[in-house]
């Protein structure tokens, strides 16, 4: 009877579940207590930290000695955590951040320096980086302090919103290493800052954007003092997570199509999703709440 039950170990004990389900007989309680409760607790990560604040999940890159250089293991952990939070109905938005010194100083140069083309090609090197992030249905807000260079800048640009600390530095220095950006820099940076600036940054490898410049170019949407950055980012993520999750997901999908579709196809896509929101409880609640001059209580359905 209870075989498929999955319970968060820290939110409910077996006893609480027994009580909630009104399990009265000793035999049924025994059966329930012998169930292996599947843990949804964070696995033990070595290079990131994860926590939740209400409906917001926070992933902090934590490889300080290498300035959060993105080695394979670090990226696997990021992807794993993102997948977990994307599938957690209690989470409405994710914040991705690093340390005050570095969001991430790029792909791990020491790890990849001896790599060969044939293995890169066969393993689709860097392909796995964006896989989970681009599949994410929930919004990700990046809080960037310090260096966001190479793959670090690209990682920030894979997120939906970027907030920067005053000392943030965005750049694509790969050309200095005899290579080019490989995780979206030539594409997303160009969309964000325009061709001339993107070319200047990518071809020289030394023209970087500070936080205010990044804001002026539209790469980031707000700049905060470093010590306030995470708090402000979490505030925005909390605001997003308080909205109806279905309309948030649809809005994110529609905005992202602006990068993929012609204007008429994009407008068509948007209109269909807009019409579809009227099948949700949250649209009924949101509009009724407006008419009744009260705050909506979204149920994310
Ligand atoms: N890979 C591996 N290790 C890195 C790293 C990286 N991308 N960036 C920094 N580190 C390591 C350094 O080697 C150093 O380690 P040790 O103490 O063991 O020597 C440690 O982090 C601290 O770095 P620095 O001593 O260099 O610190 P700094 O303050 O003097 O300079 C910096 C900071 C300007 C960010 C400098 O570290 C730097 O230029 N890093 C490389 C930046 C870069 O080229 N990024 C692009 C990588 S390629 C890429 O990302 C491809 C892609 O498109 C995906």
Short mmCIF file of C-alpha atoms in Angstrom, two decimals, residues 14-219:
data_model
loop_
_atom_site.label_atom_id
_atom_site.label_comp_id
_atom_site.label_asym_id
_atom_site.label_seq_id
_atom_site.Cartn_x
_atom_site.Cartn_y
_atom_site.Cartn_z
CA UNK A 14 7.51 7.73 9.61
CA UNK A 15 5.50 8.39 12.78
CA UNK A 16 4.25 11.71 11.40
CA UNK A 17 3.32 10.02 8.16
CA UNK A 18 1.45 7.30 10.10
CA UNK A 19 -0.47 9.98 11.94
CA UNK A 20 -1.13 12.01 8.78
CA UNK A 21 -2.43 9.00 6.95
CA UNK A 22 -4.48 7.92 9.96
CA UNK A 23 -2.72 4.56 10.12
CA UNK A 24 -4.21 2.91 13.19
CA UNK A 25 -3.39 -0.79 13.11
CA UNK A 26 -0.06 -1.97 14.50
CA UNK A 27 0.53 -4.14 11.43
CA UNK A 28 0.07 -1.23 9.05
CA UNK A 29 2.31 0.97 11.20
CA UNK A 30 4.95 -1.76 11.19
CA UNK A 31 4.71 -1.99 7.40
CA UNK A 32 5.06 1.78 7.12
CA UNK A 33 8.00 1.91 9.50
CA UNK A 34 9.84 -0.73 7.50
CA UNK A 35 9.61 1.31 4.30
CA UNK A 36 12.91 2.66 3.12
CA UNK A 37 12.27 6.41 3.04
CA UNK A 38 13.85 7.74 -0.10
CA UNK A 39 16.06 10.67 0.76
CA UNK A 40 15.69 13.85 -1.25
CA UNK A 41 18.35 15.50 0.90
CA UNK A 42 21.29 17.01 -0.95
CA UNK A 43 23.98 14.48 -1.74
CA UNK A 44 27.37 15.28 -0.23
CA UNK A 45 28.95 17.64 -2.74
CA UNK A 46 32.66 18.44 -2.62
CA UNK A 47 32.78 21.56 -4.79
CA UNK A 48 29.46 23.29 -4.28
CA UNK A 49 27.25 24.12 -1.36
CA UNK A 50 23.49 24.00 -1.59
CA UNK A 51 20.82 25.39 0.67
CA UNK A 52 17.23 26.50 0.45
CA UNK A 53 15.50 29.61 1.75
CA UNK A 54 11.76 29.19 1.43
CA UNK A 55 11.06 28.40 -2.23
CA UNK A 56 14.54 29.53 -3.35
CA UNK A 57 17.49 27.15 -3.78
CA UNK A 58 21.00 28.58 -3.57
CA UNK A 59 23.96 26.88 -5.22
CA UNK A 60 27.35 28.28 -4.23
CA UNK A 61 30.45 27.29 -6.18
CA UNK A 62 33.02 26.36 -3.59
CA UNK A 63 36.43 25.66 -5.07
CA UNK A 64 38.18 28.73 -3.66
CA UNK A 65 41.80 27.69 -4.21
CA UNK A 66 41.23 27.52 -7.98
CA UNK A 67 38.92 30.56 -8.10
CA UNK A 68 36.02 28.21 -8.87
CA UNK A 69 37.66 27.03 -12.09
CA UNK A 70 35.09 24.78 -13.69
CA UNK A 71 36.58 21.30 -13.68
CA UNK A 72 34.40 18.37 -14.79
CA UNK A 73 33.52 17.35 -11.27
CA UNK A 74 32.38 20.86 -10.35
CA UNK A 75 30.16 21.02 -13.41
CA UNK A 76 28.70 17.59 -12.72
CA UNK A 77 27.81 18.74 -9.23
CA UNK A 78 26.19 21.93 -10.54
CA UNK A 79 24.16 19.90 -13.03
CA UNK A 80 23.16 17.38 -10.42
CA UNK A 81 21.98 20.08 -8.00
CA UNK A 82 20.12 21.94 -10.73
CA UNK A 83 18.30 18.77 -11.82
CA UNK A 84 17.32 18.05 -8.23
CA UNK A 85 15.94 21.55 -7.68
CA UNK A 86 14.16 21.59 -11.03
CA UNK A 87 12.29 18.47 -9.97
CA UNK A 88 11.48 19.73 -6.47
CA UNK A 89 7.96 21.17 -6.34
CA UNK A 90 8.90 23.17 -3.25
CA UNK A 91 11.47 25.19 -5.20
CA UNK A 92 10.40 28.06 -7.47
CA UNK A 93 13.73 29.66 -8.43
CA UNK A 94 17.46 28.99 -8.13
CA UNK A 95 20.31 31.36 -7.28
CA UNK A 96 23.79 30.50 -8.57
CA UNK A 97 26.73 32.26 -6.98
CA UNK A 98 30.44 31.97 -6.22
CA UNK A 99 32.72 33.75 -3.77
CA UNK A 100 33.47 37.44 -3.37
CA UNK A 101 36.74 36.93 -5.29
CA UNK A 102 35.43 34.79 -8.11
CA UNK A 103 32.15 33.67 -9.56
CA UNK A 104 34.29 31.37 -11.73
CA UNK A 105 37.63 31.99 -13.46
CA UNK A 106 36.75 29.79 -16.43
CA UNK A 107 37.10 26.20 -17.47
CA UNK A 108 39.85 24.39 -15.58
CA UNK A 109 42.90 25.08 -17.75
CA UNK A 110 45.10 22.61 -15.93
CA UNK A 111 42.56 19.83 -16.35
CA UNK A 112 42.09 20.35 -20.09
CA UNK A 113 45.54 21.47 -21.20
CA UNK A 114 46.58 18.03 -22.52
CA UNK A 115 43.22 17.14 -24.04
CA UNK A 116 43.20 16.03 -27.67
CA UNK A 117 40.73 16.92 -30.38
CA UNK A 118 39.63 13.35 -30.96
CA UNK A 119 38.61 12.85 -27.34
CA UNK A 120 37.02 16.30 -27.16
CA UNK A 121 34.99 15.45 -30.21
CA UNK A 122 34.06 11.93 -29.18
CA UNK A 123 33.06 12.96 -25.66
CA UNK A 124 31.47 16.20 -26.91
CA UNK A 125 33.65 18.11 -24.42
CA UNK A 126 31.77 21.03 -22.81
CA UNK A 127 28.52 19.74 -24.33
CA UNK A 128 27.37 18.56 -20.92
CA UNK A 129 27.91 22.02 -19.44
CA UNK A 130 24.84 23.64 -20.84
CA UNK A 131 22.71 20.52 -21.02
CA UNK A 132 21.06 20.78 -17.63
CA UNK A 133 21.04 24.57 -17.47
CA UNK A 134 19.30 24.91 -20.81
CA UNK A 135 16.78 22.24 -19.80
CA UNK A 136 15.95 24.07 -16.55
CA UNK A 137 12.29 25.02 -16.37
CA UNK A 138 12.77 27.13 -13.28
CA UNK A 139 14.49 30.50 -13.46
CA UNK A 140 18.13 30.78 -12.41
CA UNK A 141 19.46 34.09 -11.14
CA UNK A 142 23.25 34.50 -11.12
CA UNK A 143 24.89 36.57 -8.38
CA UNK A 144 28.32 37.43 -9.77
CA UNK A 145 31.05 38.80 -7.55
CA UNK A 146 34.69 38.99 -8.69
CA UNK A 147 35.96 37.17 -11.77
CA UNK A 148 33.52 35.81 -14.33
CA UNK A 149 36.02 34.89 -17.01
CA UNK A 150 35.84 32.48 -19.92
CA UNK A 151 33.58 29.62 -18.91
CA UNK A 152 32.65 31.63 -15.79
CA UNK A 153 31.24 34.43 -17.93
CA UNK A 154 29.55 31.80 -20.10
CA UNK A 155 28.05 30.09 -17.06
CA UNK A 156 26.61 33.41 -15.85
CA UNK A 157 25.18 34.03 -19.32
CA UNK A 158 23.44 30.63 -19.29
CA UNK A 159 21.41 31.93 -16.33
CA UNK A 160 18.18 33.89 -16.82
CA UNK A 161 19.08 37.03 -14.89
CA UNK A 162 22.52 38.28 -13.88
CA UNK A 163 23.11 40.56 -10.89
CA UNK A 164 26.67 41.77 -10.28
CA UNK A 165 28.69 42.92 -7.32
CA UNK A 166 30.53 46.22 -7.82
CA UNK A 167 33.86 44.44 -8.30
CA UNK A 168 32.67 41.88 -10.84
CA UNK A 169 34.77 41.43 -13.98
CA UNK A 170 33.32 39.83 -17.11
CA UNK A 171 35.64 38.66 -19.85
CA UNK A 172 36.43 36.02 -22.46
CA UNK A 173 40.23 35.57 -22.31
CA UNK A 174 40.38 32.22 -24.16
CA UNK A 175 42.28 33.74 -27.09
CA UNK A 176 45.27 34.20 -24.75
CA UNK A 177 45.32 30.43 -24.31
CA UNK A 178 45.30 29.71 -28.01
CA UNK A 179 41.64 28.77 -28.05
CA UNK A 180 38.21 30.38 -28.26
CA UNK A 181 35.12 30.46 -26.02
CA UNK A 182 33.51 27.04 -26.12
CA UNK A 183 30.42 27.28 -23.93
CA UNK A 184 28.41 30.01 -25.56
CA UNK A 185 30.67 33.08 -25.32
CA UNK A 186 30.70 33.91 -29.01
CA UNK A 187 26.90 33.60 -29.17
CA UNK A 188 25.40 34.77 -25.89
CA UNK A 189 27.88 37.61 -25.36
CA UNK A 190 27.21 38.88 -28.87
CA UNK A 191 23.45 38.81 -28.24
CA UNK A 192 23.96 40.64 -24.96
CA UNK A 193 26.49 43.36 -25.80
CA UNK A 194 26.42 43.59 -29.59
CA UNK A 195 28.94 42.55 -32.24
CA UNK A 196 31.59 45.23 -31.87
CA UNK A 197 32.01 44.88 -28.09
CA UNK A 198 31.84 41.09 -28.22
CA UNK A 199 34.49 41.00 -30.95
CA UNK A 200 36.69 43.40 -28.99
CA UNK A 201 36.44 41.28 -25.84
CA UNK A 202 36.85 37.90 -27.53
CA UNK A 203 39.56 38.87 -30.05
CA UNK A 204 41.77 40.77 -27.60
CA UNK A 205 41.10 38.54 -24.61
CA UNK A 206 41.92 41.48 -22.40
CA UNK A 207 39.07 43.96 -22.83
CA UNK A 208 36.86 43.08 -19.89
CA UNK A 209 33.66 44.62 -18.61
CA UNK A 210 33.41 45.85 -15.06
CA UNK A 211 30.06 45.69 -13.31
CA UNK A 212 28.82 49.12 -14.35
CA UNK A 213 29.92 48.59 -17.95
CA UNK A 214 28.21 45.20 -17.98
CA UNK A 215 25.05 46.91 -16.77
CA UNK A 216 25.33 49.67 -19.38
CA UNK A 217 25.63 46.99 -22.10
CA UNK A 218 22.63 45.08 -20.75
CA UNK A 219 24.66 42.00 -19.79
#
